[in-house]
Amino acid sequence: MPEKKQIPADIKLVIALVLLTDLFVLVPFLSESPVRIVLGLPMVLFLPGYALIAALFPGSDDLDGIERIALSFGLSIAVVPLMGLALNYTSWGIRLIPILASLTVFTIIMASVAMYRRQLLVDGAFSVPFMEMYEYVKTEVNTEPESRLDRILTIVLVLSILVSAVTLVYVVVTPKQGEKFTEFYILGPEGMADNYSTQLVKGESTAVIVGIVNHEYSAVNYSVVVKLDNDTVDVSENLEHISLNHNATWETGVSFIPEVTGDNMKLQYLLYIEDNMTEPYRDLHLWINVTGNKDLGMGMNNSSMLTPLENATSH
């Protein structure tokens, strides 16, 4: 019986890393782990290019090890943006799942082609001698150094490599935090920062779009209060408890019915944080006129200013 060809060790490792990355990205409780970032970097920067190089150059004499590693990084950096560009013109768009699926399919197909082409080579197929490398390192570690200086230099070298690896992982997993702040805005009925309804009619509902974006680098609980000339206005209960994760956006329509008439009345939208209702975290307001005459209330005054609280601070 003909001998069954075995899958090369490096191709096994590539496929295993791809599937493991998919697992840590798609499974909810695993996706919160820092391991996702550690696996995601080679998935984007190395594995697609390595699989492509393995498929194009299956022979051991085609390229040496340094050339394969360098080209693997270079081709990965070239292939991944091209995939993103292609996805941009599809109905899927540039989103996490389509990009992950594209990288997975591409890398596994290239790895399969590489495995097939290596099997066609009777002699001279490229392979990574993992066992030989392990035995070499083991021998070097167990061999008595010629002097105490050699032993010290070996220990310093190993410690330096470990510290560098730990530092790299820490920098990747713990990105530098920028300024902490919260965006708070109101938009007109067309979703733009203009055309606010400032000429209102008593008893008739009016609305704006209120938005919050959390850039506080942690989950935050918000509350929105609406006041007309310092009198609290009844609004929807869903404005009392708004919980947002970092970089999350919340946006909804907020309506109210004016019950009094007057000119140059201050309509305030106050944002509070973490149930601290003593002082607003952000303050936006419009100057409105409320009349009891429908004919006078049909106009729109677009010159009213939407003014944020200038002294608001971030926590």
Coordinates of N, CA and C in Angstrom, one line a residue, residues 59 212 251:
G59 N 9.0 24.3 -2.7 CA 10.3 23.7 -2.6 C 11.2 24.3 -1.5
I212 N -25.9 60.5 22.6 CA -24.8 60.3 23.6 C -23.7 59.4 23.0
E251 N -28.8 57.0 20.6 CA -29.5 58.1 19.9 C -31.0 57.8 19.8

